Tab-separated table of C-alpha atoms in Angstrom:
chain	number	residue	atom	x	y	z
A	263	MET	CA	29.327	-3.268	-10.045
A	264	SER	CA	26.617	-5.182	-9.573
A	265	PHE	CA	23.036	-5.205	-10.602
A	266	ASP	CA	20.312	-6.284	-7.738
A	267	ILE	CA	17.011	-5.751	-8.775
A	268	VAL	CA	15.079	-5.097	-12.056
A	269	VAL	CA	11.580	-2.991	-11.864
A	270	ILE	CA	9.070	-2.910	-14.538
A	271	GLY	CA	6.788	-0.039	-14.811
A	272	THR	CA	3.539	-0.447	-17.877
A	273	SER	CA	0.170	0.608	-18.076
A	274	THR	CA	-2.213	0.672	-21.418
A	275	GLY	CA	-0.596	-2.313	-22.890
A	276	GLY	CA	1.297	-3.988	-21.118
A	277	LEU	CA	-0.570	-7.261	-20.776
A	278	LYS	CA	1.567	-8.141	-24.323
A	279	ALA	CA	4.161	-6.447	-23.815
A	280	LEU	CA	4.832	-7.848	-20.521
A	281	GLN	CA	4.046	-11.512	-22.199
A	282	ILE	CA	6.374	-10.879	-24.787
A	283	VAL	CA	9.274	-9.811	-21.692
A	284	LEU	CA	8.544	-12.384	-19.233
A	285	SER	CA	8.270	-15.234	-22.099
A	286	SER	CA	11.953	-14.729	-23.384
A	287	LEU	CA	13.513	-13.755	-19.434
A	288	PRO	CA	15.474	-17.074	-18.752
A	289	PRO	CA	13.777	-19.076	-15.866
A	290	ASP	CA	17.245	-18.990	-13.911
A	291	PHE	CA	17.159	-14.769	-13.989
A	292	PRO	CA	19.441	-14.218	-11.433
A	293	LEU	CA	17.765	-11.189	-10.226
A	294	PRO	CA	14.321	-10.000	-8.852
A	295	ALA	CA	12.034	-8.924	-11.014
A	296	VAL	CA	9.366	-5.980	-9.895
A	297	ILE	CA	6.157	-4.955	-12.027
A	298	VAL	CA	3.478	-2.302	-11.900
A	299	GLN	CA	0.647	-2.702	-14.756
A	300	HIS	CA	-2.116	-0.485	-14.042
A	301	ARG	CA	-4.971	-2.239	-13.337
A	302	GLY	CA	-8.426	-1.795	-12.172
A	303	LYS	CA	-9.592	-1.671	-9.359
A	304	ILE	CA	-11.541	-4.834	-9.047
A	305	SER	CA	-11.654	-6.198	-12.270
A	306	ASP	CA	-8.880	-8.214	-13.125
A	307	ASP	CA	-7.797	-10.594	-10.031
A	308	GLY	CA	-6.446	-13.218	-12.436
A	309	LEU	CA	-3.586	-11.189	-13.935
A	310	CYS	CA	-1.232	-12.513	-11.854
A	311	GLU	CA	-2.387	-16.271	-13.071
A	312	PHE	CA	-1.964	-15.104	-16.634
A	313	LEU	CA	1.183	-13.326	-16.293
A	314	ALA	CA	2.607	-16.882	-15.089
A	315	GLU	CA	1.726	-19.031	-18.058
A	316	PHE	CA	4.503	-16.686	-19.632
A	317	CYS	CA	7.027	-16.148	-17.060
A	318	ASN	CA	9.755	-18.740	-16.854
A	319	MET	CA	9.652	-17.205	-13.302
A	320	PRO	CA	7.627	-18.116	-10.519
A	321	ILE	CA	5.381	-15.233	-10.189
A	322	SER	CA	3.406	-13.755	-7.881
A	323	GLU	CA	1.932	-10.983	-6.009
A	324	PRO	CA	3.831	-10.295	-2.379
A	325	GLU	CA	2.301	-9.333	0.803
A	326	ASP	CA	2.961	-6.756	3.090
A	327	LYS	CA	6.699	-7.077	4.676
A	328	GLU	CA	7.400	-10.041	2.028
A	329	PRO	CA	11.081	-10.825	0.963
A	330	ILE	CA	12.275	-10.194	-2.244
A	331	LEU	CA	13.607	-12.935	-3.667
A	332	PRO	CA	16.118	-12.996	-7.060
A	333	GLY	CA	14.926	-14.987	-10.058
A	334	HIS	CA	11.426	-14.944	-8.714
A	335	ALA	CA	9.041	-11.979	-10.495
A	336	TYR	CA	6.219	-9.284	-8.184
A	337	LEU	CA	3.284	-8.174	-9.257
A	338	ALA	CA	2.244	-5.636	-8.044
A	339	PRO	CA	-1.383	-6.149	-6.170
A	340	ARG	CA	-4.540	-4.325	-7.267
A	341	ASP	CA	-5.471	-1.155	-5.297
A	342	TYR	CA	-2.625	-0.849	-3.677
A	343	HIS	CA	1.184	0.718	-4.049
A	344	LEU	CA	4.042	-1.836	-3.815
A	345	LEU	CA	7.306	0.210	-2.248
A	346	ILE	CA	10.575	-1.358	-1.523
A	347	GLN	CA	12.820	-1.126	1.126
A	348	ASN	CA	15.416	-2.977	2.097
A	349	GLY	CA	14.990	-6.239	1.448
A	350	SER	CA	11.200	-6.531	0.920
A	351	PHE	CA	8.014	-5.724	-0.156
A	352	ALA	CA	6.285	-2.672	1.500
A	353	LEU	CA	2.293	-1.762	0.875
A	354	SER	CA	0.529	1.236	1.220
A	355	ILE	CA	-2.819	3.048	0.563
A	356	ASP	CA	-2.120	5.820	-0.046
A	357	ALA	CA	-3.592	8.326	-2.953
A	358	PRO	CA	-3.336	7.151	-6.345
A	359	GLU	CA	-0.502	8.525	-8.168
A	360	ALA	CA	-1.961	10.616	-11.596
A	361	PHE	CA	-4.957	8.386	-11.205
A	362	ALA	CA	-2.914	4.976	-10.531
A	363	ARG	CA	-2.842	2.599	-7.561
A	364	PRO	CA	0.153	0.714	-7.870
A	365	SER	CA	1.612	3.341	-9.237
A	366	ILE	CA	4.895	2.992	-11.287
A	367	ASN	CA	6.196	5.793	-9.805
A	368	ALA	CA	5.954	4.762	-6.077
A	369	LEU	CA	7.804	1.545	-7.116
A	370	PHE	CA	10.781	3.258	-9.063
A	371	GLU	CA	11.442	5.738	-6.512
A	372	THR	CA	11.494	3.690	-3.352
A	373	ALA	CA	13.466	1.045	-5.644
A	374	ALA	CA	15.897	4.153	-6.290
A	375	ASP	CA	15.682	4.993	-2.895
A	376	ALA	CA	17.001	1.198	-1.834
A	377	PHE	CA	18.780	0.141	-4.634
A	378	ALA	CA	20.557	3.330	-6.057
A	379	GLU	CA	23.057	2.234	-8.780
A	380	ARG	CA	22.139	-1.325	-8.278
A	381	ALA	CA	18.843	-1.128	-9.317
A	382	ILE	CA	17.702	-1.083	-13.197
A	383	ALA	CA	14.506	0.301	-14.249
A	384	VAL	CA	12.215	-0.999	-17.635
A	385	ILE	CA	9.786	1.685	-19.201
A	386	LEU	CA	7.086	-0.590	-21.485
A	387	THR	CA	4.088	1.351	-23.511
A	388	GLY	CA	1.598	3.168	-21.248
A	389	ALA	CA	-0.435	6.135	-21.966
A	390	ASN	CA	0.209	8.671	-18.599
A	391	ARG	CA	2.860	10.248	-17.099
A	392	ASP	CA	2.935	7.524	-13.810
A	393	GLY	CA	6.878	6.557	-14.184
A	394	VAL	CA	8.401	9.690	-15.699
A	395	ARG	CA	9.491	10.874	-12.764
A	396	GLY	CA	10.085	7.205	-11.338
A	397	VAL	CA	12.492	6.365	-13.726
A	398	SER	CA	14.710	10.310	-12.869
A	399	ALA	CA	14.903	9.236	-9.755
A	400	ILE	CA	16.493	5.699	-10.601
A	401	LYS	CA	18.954	7.952	-13.176
A	402	ALA	CA	19.158	10.049	-10.518
A	403	ARG	CA	20.610	7.887	-7.584
A	404	GLY	CA	23.002	5.958	-10.844
A	405	GLY	CA	20.818	3.215	-11.838
A	406	LEU	CA	20.480	2.274	-15.278
A	407	THR	CA	17.521	2.839	-17.829
A	408	ILE	CA	15.256	1.474	-20.582
A	409	VAL	CA	12.777	2.341	-22.164
A	410	GLU	CA	11.203	0.472	-25.007
A	411	ASP	CA	11.212	1.975	-28.301
A	412	PRO	CA	7.664	4.217	-28.592
A	413	ALA	CA	7.582	2.656	-32.085
A	414	THR	CA	7.242	-0.887	-30.771
A	415	ALA	CA	4.703	0.251	-28.179
A	416	ALA	CA	1.566	-0.023	-28.276
A	417	CYS	CA	0.906	3.196	-26.734
A	418	GLY	CA	4.193	4.979	-26.993
A	419	GLU	CA	3.198	7.915	-24.556
A	420	LEU	CA	4.950	7.198	-21.870
A	421	PRO	CA	7.998	5.951	-23.259
A	422	ALA	CA	8.044	9.148	-24.950
A	423	ALA	CA	7.462	11.033	-21.972
A	424	VAL	CA	10.595	9.439	-20.248
A	425	ILE	CA	12.769	9.628	-23.082
A	426	GLU	CA	11.723	13.662	-23.480
A	427	ARG	CA	12.279	14.153	-19.960
A	428	MET	CA	15.471	12.429	-19.123
A	429	ASN	CA	17.540	10.912	-21.086
A	430	PRO	CA	17.716	7.244	-20.758
A	431	ASP	CA	20.533	4.428	-21.197
A	432	TRP	CA	18.627	2.857	-23.567
A	433	ILE	CA	16.215	2.821	-25.998
A	434	VAL	CA	15.126	-0.458	-28.026
A	435	PRO	CA	12.747	-2.021	-29.309
A	436	LEU	CA	10.237	-4.616	-27.430
A	437	HIS	CA	11.196	-7.676	-27.953
A	438	GLU	CA	14.951	-6.732	-27.502
A	439	ILE	CA	14.695	-5.718	-23.981
A	440	ALA	CA	14.680	-9.434	-22.592
A	441	PRO	CA	17.647	-10.259	-24.071
A	442	LEU	CA	19.377	-7.088	-23.353
A	443	LEU	CA	18.672	-7.468	-19.539
A	444	VAL	CA	20.243	-10.934	-19.837
A	445	LYS	CA	23.379	-9.853	-21.372
A	446	LEU	CA	23.671	-6.288	-19.130
A	447	ILE	CA	22.852	-8.428	-15.966
A	448	ALA	CA	26.077	-11.481	-16.875
A	449	VAL	CA	28.044	-8.351	-17.895
A	450	HIS	CA	27.694	-6.629	-15.027
A	451	ASN	CA	27.644	-9.197	-12.372
A	452	ALA	CA	30.364	-11.626	-13.536
A	453	GLY	CA	32.610	-8.500	-13.223
A	454	ALA	CA	33.408	-9.037	-16.891
A	455	PRO	CA	35.262	-6.141	-19.066
A	456	SER	CA	32.536	-4.999	-21.322
A	457	PRO	CA	32.420	-6.340	-24.743
A	458	ARG	CA	33.213	-3.121	-25.850
A	459	SER	CA	36.287	-2.379	-23.261
A	460	THR	CA	37.820	-5.889	-25.618
A	461	THR	CA	37.280	-4.761	-28.443
A	462	GLU	CA	39.139	-1.298	-27.461
A	463	SER	CA	42.350	-3.410	-26.474
A	464	ALA	CA	42.186	-5.463	-29.776
A	465	VAL	CA	41.434	-1.860	-31.371
A	466	GLN	CA	44.745	-0.927	-29.630
A	467	TYR	CA	46.955	-3.807	-29.119
A	468	GLY	CA	45.801	-5.959	-32.244
A	469	SER	CA	46.613	-4.121	-35.449
B	96	MET	CA	26.282	13.227	-9.970
B	97	THR	CA	25.395	9.919	-8.273
B	98	THR	CA	27.589	10.580	-5.484
B	99	ALA	CA	25.913	13.970	-4.800
B	100	ALA	CA	22.226	12.165	-5.313
B	101	ALA	CA	23.264	9.817	-2.473
B	102	LEU	CA	24.733	12.059	-0.456
B	103	ALA	CA	21.852	14.308	-0.483
B	104	ASN	CA	19.449	11.355	-0.015
B	105	ASN	CA	21.207	10.527	3.185
B	106	ILE	CA	20.964	13.968	4.903
B	107	GLN	CA	17.444	14.557	4.299
B	108	ASP	CA	17.007	10.172	5.614
B	109	ILE	CA	18.555	12.004	8.622
B	110	GLU	CA	16.673	15.211	8.492
B	111	ILE	CA	13.960	12.206	8.336
B	112	ASP	CA	14.815	10.795	11.357
B	113	LEU	CA	15.097	14.140	13.269
B	114	LEU	CA	11.914	14.952	12.244
B	115	LEU	CA	9.994	11.407	13.371
B	116	GLU	CA	12.066	12.272	16.614
B	117	GLY	CA	10.839	15.394	17.689
B	118	VAL	CA	7.385	15.344	16.737
B	119	TYR	CA	7.769	11.794	19.594
B	120	ARG	CA	9.734	13.909	21.510
B	121	ALA	CA	7.418	17.051	21.212
B	122	HIS	CA	3.839	15.555	21.334
B	123	GLY	CA	4.382	12.076	21.632
B	124	PHE	CA	3.081	10.522	18.364
B	125	ASP	CA	5.407	7.623	17.370
B	126	PHE	CA	6.219	6.873	14.354
B	127	ARG	CA	9.412	6.151	14.756
B	128	GLU	CA	8.648	2.767	14.145
B	129	TYR	CA	6.320	2.904	10.747
B	130	SER	CA	7.559	1.566	7.776
B	131	ARG	CA	10.659	4.278	6.383
B	132	ALA	CA	9.415	3.750	2.314
B	133	SER	CA	5.605	4.690	3.071
B	134	ILE	CA	6.892	7.217	5.515
B	135	LYS	CA	9.493	9.294	3.868
B	136	ARG	CA	6.669	10.067	0.798
B	137	ARG	CA	4.417	10.817	3.241
B	138	VAL	CA	6.400	13.637	5.394
B	139	LEU	CA	7.671	14.476	2.070
B	140	GLU	CA	4.817	14.949	0.032
B	141	LEU	CA	3.358	16.515	3.773
B	142	MET	CA	6.285	19.187	3.073
B	143	ARG	CA	5.499	19.986	0.143
B	144	ALA	CA	2.212	21.044	1.140
B	145	GLU	CA	3.439	23.368	4.000
B	146	ARG	CA	5.731	24.695	1.484
B	147	ALA	CA	8.587	23.672	3.473
B	148	GLU	CA	11.921	24.072	1.564
B	149	THR	CA	14.012	20.718	3.753
B	150	VAL	CA	11.743	18.624	6.150
B	151	SER	CA	14.043	20.201	9.047
B	152	ALA	CA	12.283	23.358	7.967
B	153	PHE	CA	8.933	21.298	8.130
B	154	GLN	CA	10.260	19.949	11.717
B	155	HIS	CA	10.597	23.352	12.501
B	156	LYS	CA	7.060	23.911	11.715
B	157	LEU	CA	5.734	20.175	13.707
B	158	LEU	CA	7.307	21.591	16.507
B	159	HIS	CA	6.244	24.761	16.786
B	160	ASN	CA	3.030	25.345	15.199
B	161	ALA	CA	-0.239	23.381	16.731
B	162	ALA	CA	-1.753	23.182	13.196
B	163	SER	CA	0.982	22.554	11.293
B	164	LEU	CA	0.837	18.974	13.412
B	165	GLU	CA	-2.647	19.121	13.139
B	166	ARG	CA	-2.635	18.902	9.183
B	167	PHE	CA	0.803	16.605	9.165
B	168	LEU	CA	-1.373	13.842	11.765
B	169	LEU	CA	-4.039	14.369	9.783
B	170	GLY	CA	-2.327	13.519	6.326
B	171	VAL	CA	-0.807	10.294	7.768
B	172	SER	CA	-3.725	9.285	9.089
B	173	VAL	CA	-5.971	9.448	6.005
B	174	HIS	CA	-5.703	7.086	2.862
B	175	ALA	CA	-7.565	6.685	0.225
B	176	THR	CA	-9.856	3.797	0.347
B	177	SER	CA	-13.035	3.026	-0.122
B	178	MET	CA	-16.677	1.221	1.600
B	179	PHE	CA	-16.804	-2.298	1.122
B	180	ARG	CA	-13.028	-2.362	-0.056
B	181	ASP	CA	-12.322	-5.770	-1.250
B	182	PRO	CA	-16.411	-6.636	-1.399
B	183	SER	CA	-14.980	-10.677	-0.946
B	184	PHE	CA	-14.062	-9.684	2.657
B	185	TYR	CA	-17.592	-8.024	3.603
B	186	LEU	CA	-19.450	-11.564	2.375
B	187	THR	CA	-16.749	-13.749	3.883
B	188	PHE	CA	-18.171	-11.980	6.834
B	189	ARG	CA	-21.711	-11.975	6.104
B	190	ARG	CA	-22.096	-15.762	5.924
B	191	ARG	CA	-18.726	-16.782	8.289
B	192	VAL	CA	-18.651	-14.192	10.964
B	193	VAL	CA	-22.352	-12.975	11.774
B	194	PRO	CA	-23.576	-16.142	12.459
B	195	LEU	CA	-20.966	-16.415	15.281
B	196	LEU	CA	-21.648	-13.332	16.052
B	197	ARG	CA	-25.605	-14.265	16.710
B	198	THR	CA	-24.064	-16.277	19.788
B	199	TYR	CA	-23.304	-13.914	21.607
B	200	PRO	CA	-25.451	-11.138	24.113
B	201	THR	CA	-23.667	-8.323	23.182
B	202	VAL	CA	-21.314	-7.873	20.463
B	203	GLN	CA	-18.033	-5.452	21.016
B	204	ILE	CA	-16.378	-4.785	17.881
B	205	TRP	CA	-13.079	-2.940	16.936
B	206	VAL	CA	-12.022	-1.200	14.279
B	207	ALA	CA	-8.518	0.084	14.855
B	208	GLY	CA	-7.280	2.559	12.240
B	209	CYS	CA	-10.303	3.998	11.428
B	210	SER	CA	-9.324	6.216	9.151
B	211	THR	CA	-12.208	8.396	7.529
B	212	GLY	CA	-14.600	5.662	8.622
B	213	GLU	CA	-15.116	4.316	5.413
B	214	GLU	CA	-15.203	0.434	6.376
B	215	VAL	CA	-16.414	1.641	10.069
B	216	TYR	CA	-20.034	2.719	8.165
B	217	SER	CA	-19.810	-0.188	5.751
B	218	LEU	CA	-19.987	-2.818	8.792
B	219	ALA	CA	-22.719	-0.604	10.405
B	220	ILE	CA	-24.795	-0.980	7.271
B	221	LEU	CA	-23.299	-4.615	7.240
B	222	LEU	CA	-24.904	-5.242	11.036
B	223	GLN	CA	-27.901	-3.404	10.369
B	224	GLU	CA	-29.080	-5.191	7.697
B	225	GLU	CA	-28.372	-8.794	9.574
B	226	ASN	CA	-30.157	-7.465	12.380
B	227	LEU	CA	-27.513	-7.538	14.680
B	228	TYR	CA	-27.284	-3.420	14.801
B	229	GLN	CA	-28.462	-3.178	18.275
B	230	LYS	CA	-26.371	-5.477	20.462
B	231	CYS	CA	-23.622	-4.083	18.954
B	232	ARG	CA	-21.228	-1.507	20.367
B	233	VAL	CA	-18.520	-0.551	17.151
B	234	TYR	CA	-15.125	1.404	18.954
B	235	ALA	CA	-13.617	3.415	16.233
B	236	THR	CA	-10.494	4.129	16.475
B	237	ASP	CA	-7.640	6.443	15.294
B	238	ILE	CA	-4.331	8.427	16.232
B	239	SER	CA	-5.829	11.756	15.491
B	240	GLN	CA	-8.683	14.130	16.117
B	241	ALA	CA	-8.887	15.244	12.604
B	242	VAL	CA	-9.280	12.434	11.178
B	243	LEU	CA	-12.042	11.185	13.702
B	244	ARG	CA	-14.093	14.522	13.507
B	245	LYS	CA	-14.189	13.526	9.712
B	246	ALA	CA	-15.688	10.183	10.652
B	247	ARG	CA	-17.789	10.802	13.040
B	248	GLU	CA	-19.434	13.186	10.126
B	249	GLY	CA	-20.124	10.167	7.905
B	250	ILE	CA	-19.759	12.708	5.288
B	251	PHE	CA	-18.468	11.825	1.471
B	252	PRO	CA	-17.902	12.784	-1.596
B	253	LEU	CA	-21.046	12.154	-4.036
B	254	ALA	CA	-18.401	11.230	-7.314
B	255	SER	CA	-17.510	8.047	-5.203
B	256	MET	CA	-21.073	7.108	-4.090
B	257	ARG	CA	-20.953	4.801	-8.030
B	258	GLU	CA	-18.180	2.752	-6.590
B	259	TYR	CA	-19.091	2.299	-3.307
B	260	THR	CA	-22.609	0.881	-4.732
B	261	ALA	CA	-21.210	-1.536	-6.751
B	262	ASN	CA	-18.869	-2.615	-3.772
B	263	TYR	CA	-21.567	-2.644	-1.616
B	264	HIS	CA	-23.667	-5.294	-3.789
B	265	ARG	CA	-20.731	-6.927	-4.890
B	266	ALA	CA	-20.467	-6.930	-0.997
B	267	GLY	CA	-24.199	-8.956	-0.154
B	268	GLY	CA	-25.998	-5.617	0.199
B	269	LEU	CA	-29.718	-6.167	0.793
B	270	HIS	CA	-31.167	-2.848	-0.407
B	271	GLU	CA	-30.363	-0.342	-2.056
B	272	PHE	CA	-27.419	1.722	-0.954
B	273	SER	CA	-28.195	5.078	-1.508
B	274	ASP	CA	-31.118	3.947	1.135
B	275	TYR	CA	-28.345	4.933	3.417
B	276	TYR	CA	-27.640	8.910	3.175
B	277	THR	CA	-28.414	11.328	1.347
B	278	ALA	CA	-26.769	13.931	-1.412
B	279	GLN	CA	-26.075	17.497	-0.440
B	280	TYR	CA	-23.990	19.232	-3.404
B	281	ASP	CA	-21.619	17.652	-4.408
B	282	SER	CA	-21.637	15.081	-0.910
B	283	VAL	CA	-23.225	12.735	0.387
B	284	ILE	CA	-24.564	12.240	4.584
B	285	PHE	CA	-24.980	8.816	5.823
B	286	SER	CA	-27.185	8.395	8.044
B	287	PRO	CA	-27.982	8.950	12.023
B	288	GLY	CA	-29.687	5.763	12.290
B	289	LEU	CA	-25.822	3.760	11.245
B	290	ARG	CA	-24.260	5.875	14.018
B	291	SER	CA	-26.027	5.256	16.992
B	292	ASN	CA	-24.289	2.556	17.994
B	293	LEU	CA	-20.380	3.863	16.732
B	294	VAL	CA	-18.570	5.328	19.369
B	295	PHE	CA	-15.659	7.608	17.621
B	296	SER	CA	-12.047	8.029	19.640
B	297	GLU	CA	-8.675	8.250	20.183
B	298	HIS	CA	-6.545	5.731	20.441
B	299	ASN	CA	-2.773	5.673	19.248
B	300	LEU	CA	-1.453	1.470	18.284
B	301	ALA	CA	2.043	2.364	18.168
B	302	THR	CA	2.480	3.910	22.090
B	303	ASP	CA	-1.376	2.890	24.184
B	304	GLY	CA	-2.125	-0.109	25.463
B	305	SER	CA	-5.610	-1.904	25.047
B	306	PHE	CA	-8.559	-0.876	26.632
B	307	ASN	CA	-11.367	-3.681	26.285
B	308	GLU	CA	-12.222	-6.790	25.037
B	309	PHE	CA	-13.505	-7.484	22.085
B	310	GLN	CA	-15.125	-10.416	19.992
B	311	VAL	CA	-14.492	-8.511	16.306
B	312	ILE	CA	-11.296	-6.781	15.587
B	313	LEU	CA	-11.042	-5.210	12.225
B	314	CYS	CA	-7.453	-3.934	11.443
B	315	ARG	CA	-7.075	-3.909	8.000
B	316	ASN	CA	-4.197	-1.594	5.915
B	317	VAL	CA	-3.262	0.016	8.852
B	318	MET	CA	-0.165	-1.969	9.663
B	319	ILE	CA	1.449	-1.949	6.655
B	320	TYR	CA	2.275	1.702	7.595
B	321	PHE	CA	4.828	0.072	10.752
B	322	ASN	CA	7.796	-1.740	10.176
B	323	LYS	CA	8.175	-5.490	11.064
B	324	GLU	CA	9.045	-5.067	14.713
B	325	LEU	CA	5.946	-2.275	15.095
B	326	GLN	CA	3.941	-4.956	13.899
B	327	ALA	CA	4.608	-7.128	16.376
B	328	ARG	CA	3.647	-5.511	18.793
B	329	VAL	CA	0.436	-4.681	17.529
B	330	HIS	CA	-0.346	-8.206	16.634
B	331	ASN	CA	0.296	-9.053	20.279
B	332	LEU	CA	-2.109	-5.594	21.656
B	333	LEU	CA	-4.920	-6.845	19.165
B	334	TYR	CA	-4.528	-10.708	20.260
B	335	ASP	CA	-5.000	-9.166	23.158
B	336	SER	CA	-7.480	-7.207	23.428
B	337	LEU	CA	-9.601	-10.207	21.652
B	338	SER	CA	-11.818	-12.896	23.440
B	339	MET	CA	-10.946	-16.396	23.167
B	340	PHE	CA	-12.715	-17.217	19.851
B	341	GLY	CA	-13.157	-13.396	18.987
B	342	VAL	CA	-12.403	-12.830	14.887
B	343	PHE	CA	-9.724	-10.523	13.632
B	344	GLY	CA	-9.245	-9.110	9.987
B	345	LEU	CA	-6.447	-8.002	7.964
B	346	GLY	CA	-6.703	-6.492	4.720
B	347	ASN	CA	-6.004	-8.949	1.379
B	348	LYS	CA	-2.879	-8.495	1.207
B	349	GLU	CA	-1.331	-8.237	4.700
B	350	SER	CA	-0.320	-11.875	6.630
B	351	LEU	CA	-0.139	-13.953	9.782
B	352	LYS	CA	3.144	-15.265	8.928
B	353	PHE	CA	6.190	-14.436	10.848
B	354	THR	CA	3.519	-12.208	13.203
B	355	PRO	CA	4.314	-13.012	17.186
B	356	ARG	CA	0.625	-15.279	16.924
B	357	ALA	CA	0.078	-16.946	14.298
B	358	GLN	CA	0.111	-19.929	15.355
B	359	GLN	CA	-3.290	-19.099	17.812
B	360	TYR	CA	-5.710	-17.901	14.744
B	361	GLU	CA	-7.387	-19.962	12.739
B	362	HIS	CA	-8.039	-19.357	9.079
B	363	LEU	CA	-11.962	-18.997	7.783
B	364	ASP	CA	-11.944	-20.396	4.909
B	365	GLY	CA	-12.420	-18.297	1.687
B	366	GLY	CA	-9.401	-16.297	0.704
B	367	ASP	CA	-10.125	-13.574	2.434
B	368	LYS	CA	-8.169	-12.566	5.870
B	369	LEU	CA	-10.535	-13.462	8.270
B	370	TYR	CA	-9.303	-15.374	11.886
B	371	ARG	CA	-10.666	-16.385	14.905
B	372	LYS	CA	-8.484	-16.668	17.936
B	373	VAL	CA	-8.461	-20.420	18.844
B	374	ALA	CA	-5.307	-20.313	21.350
């Protein structure tokens, strides 16, 4: 079973956190990385250009019905919800969720529907609950869930709320998130046995 | 647990298919080709609001209860939008489209999928400030009688006025935004003068045909709710309803790319989705 998409959600403090994560993902990162960063309705038009400075993959704000391509990062455009269906994006101007549009829940829940166990969800720093339901949906459908350690987070409220609610697969410091993603994807997508089982066999037969 | 969740999701998807089919067959409103991700979220939200336990139970209400159906239609037609949303769109409209409109003796404008009317009133204000309003007729259409009723009233929350005022000024507004409305408790009502050349009527983009020829058609952030096939059909409908050299406007994250009429429009300057029919 391989992974086909990474979805990332963040709000307060996300700018810095995204810089760190995106700059550590290699240029040949094999999956699409779709990001919701809570943002103002008008003020932050330059956000995508800013993140492009740090991102080794091409990064853009998708248009409605644009296909989701591997090796590409996408940033949810301001004042729309970014949804996922089949292999493309769909936009919505439905009401904000937890005052947020784009909302992390909208992205994650539709990603869970479309990708089920092939989705990896990452929650970074944030100040409100938008994202809790979404990560739970990813987990319920068998996807992998990674949360930034609240201790490293600029704002630990969202990570802590997620951890309390749904017991993510991984809780890691910010700087380890990108390396973890790369490793997990390399292992699962290559169909190679995981390092742990190799060690176990070594213990079984080697000693 | 994964399997159980997947199974439950499968059943729910089937139920949604059946609900949309039922609404179409019983009432003629065709949501079957709406973009699945967004209509699903909307159906589930409205289902919870109706206190239905399952999508099937919700379907039962929609088929047997007229008030339920009306709430459903209203629910899928109402979007959370703002007056002068994407102010630069209106600025470009003033600068690039208004001069074109001055050359016509009369201007027919279609706001397709007008929802609660924010865009319609924004346009009316802009046309009035540009001294064009008298020769314009704006047809604002949507699928739901309930949403059209709201749009006709021209009543919006007072709490929204701060944002709308900022948008208005960014959009090149020439006066004070408050000149256009009077406050009443926690609402505002827009001046009747703005409504004189507005016609609100029912029209269903998914099922109805062309009904007039227009010099301007705005369909902003409406087709995002349609799947690609329906979008293609609606693009054809809108193209057929637009005069040669007429102007077509989309939402700022929509695109003509990969739509059937893409080659027949030229993009007006600027980052906004304003196009002119040239072929």
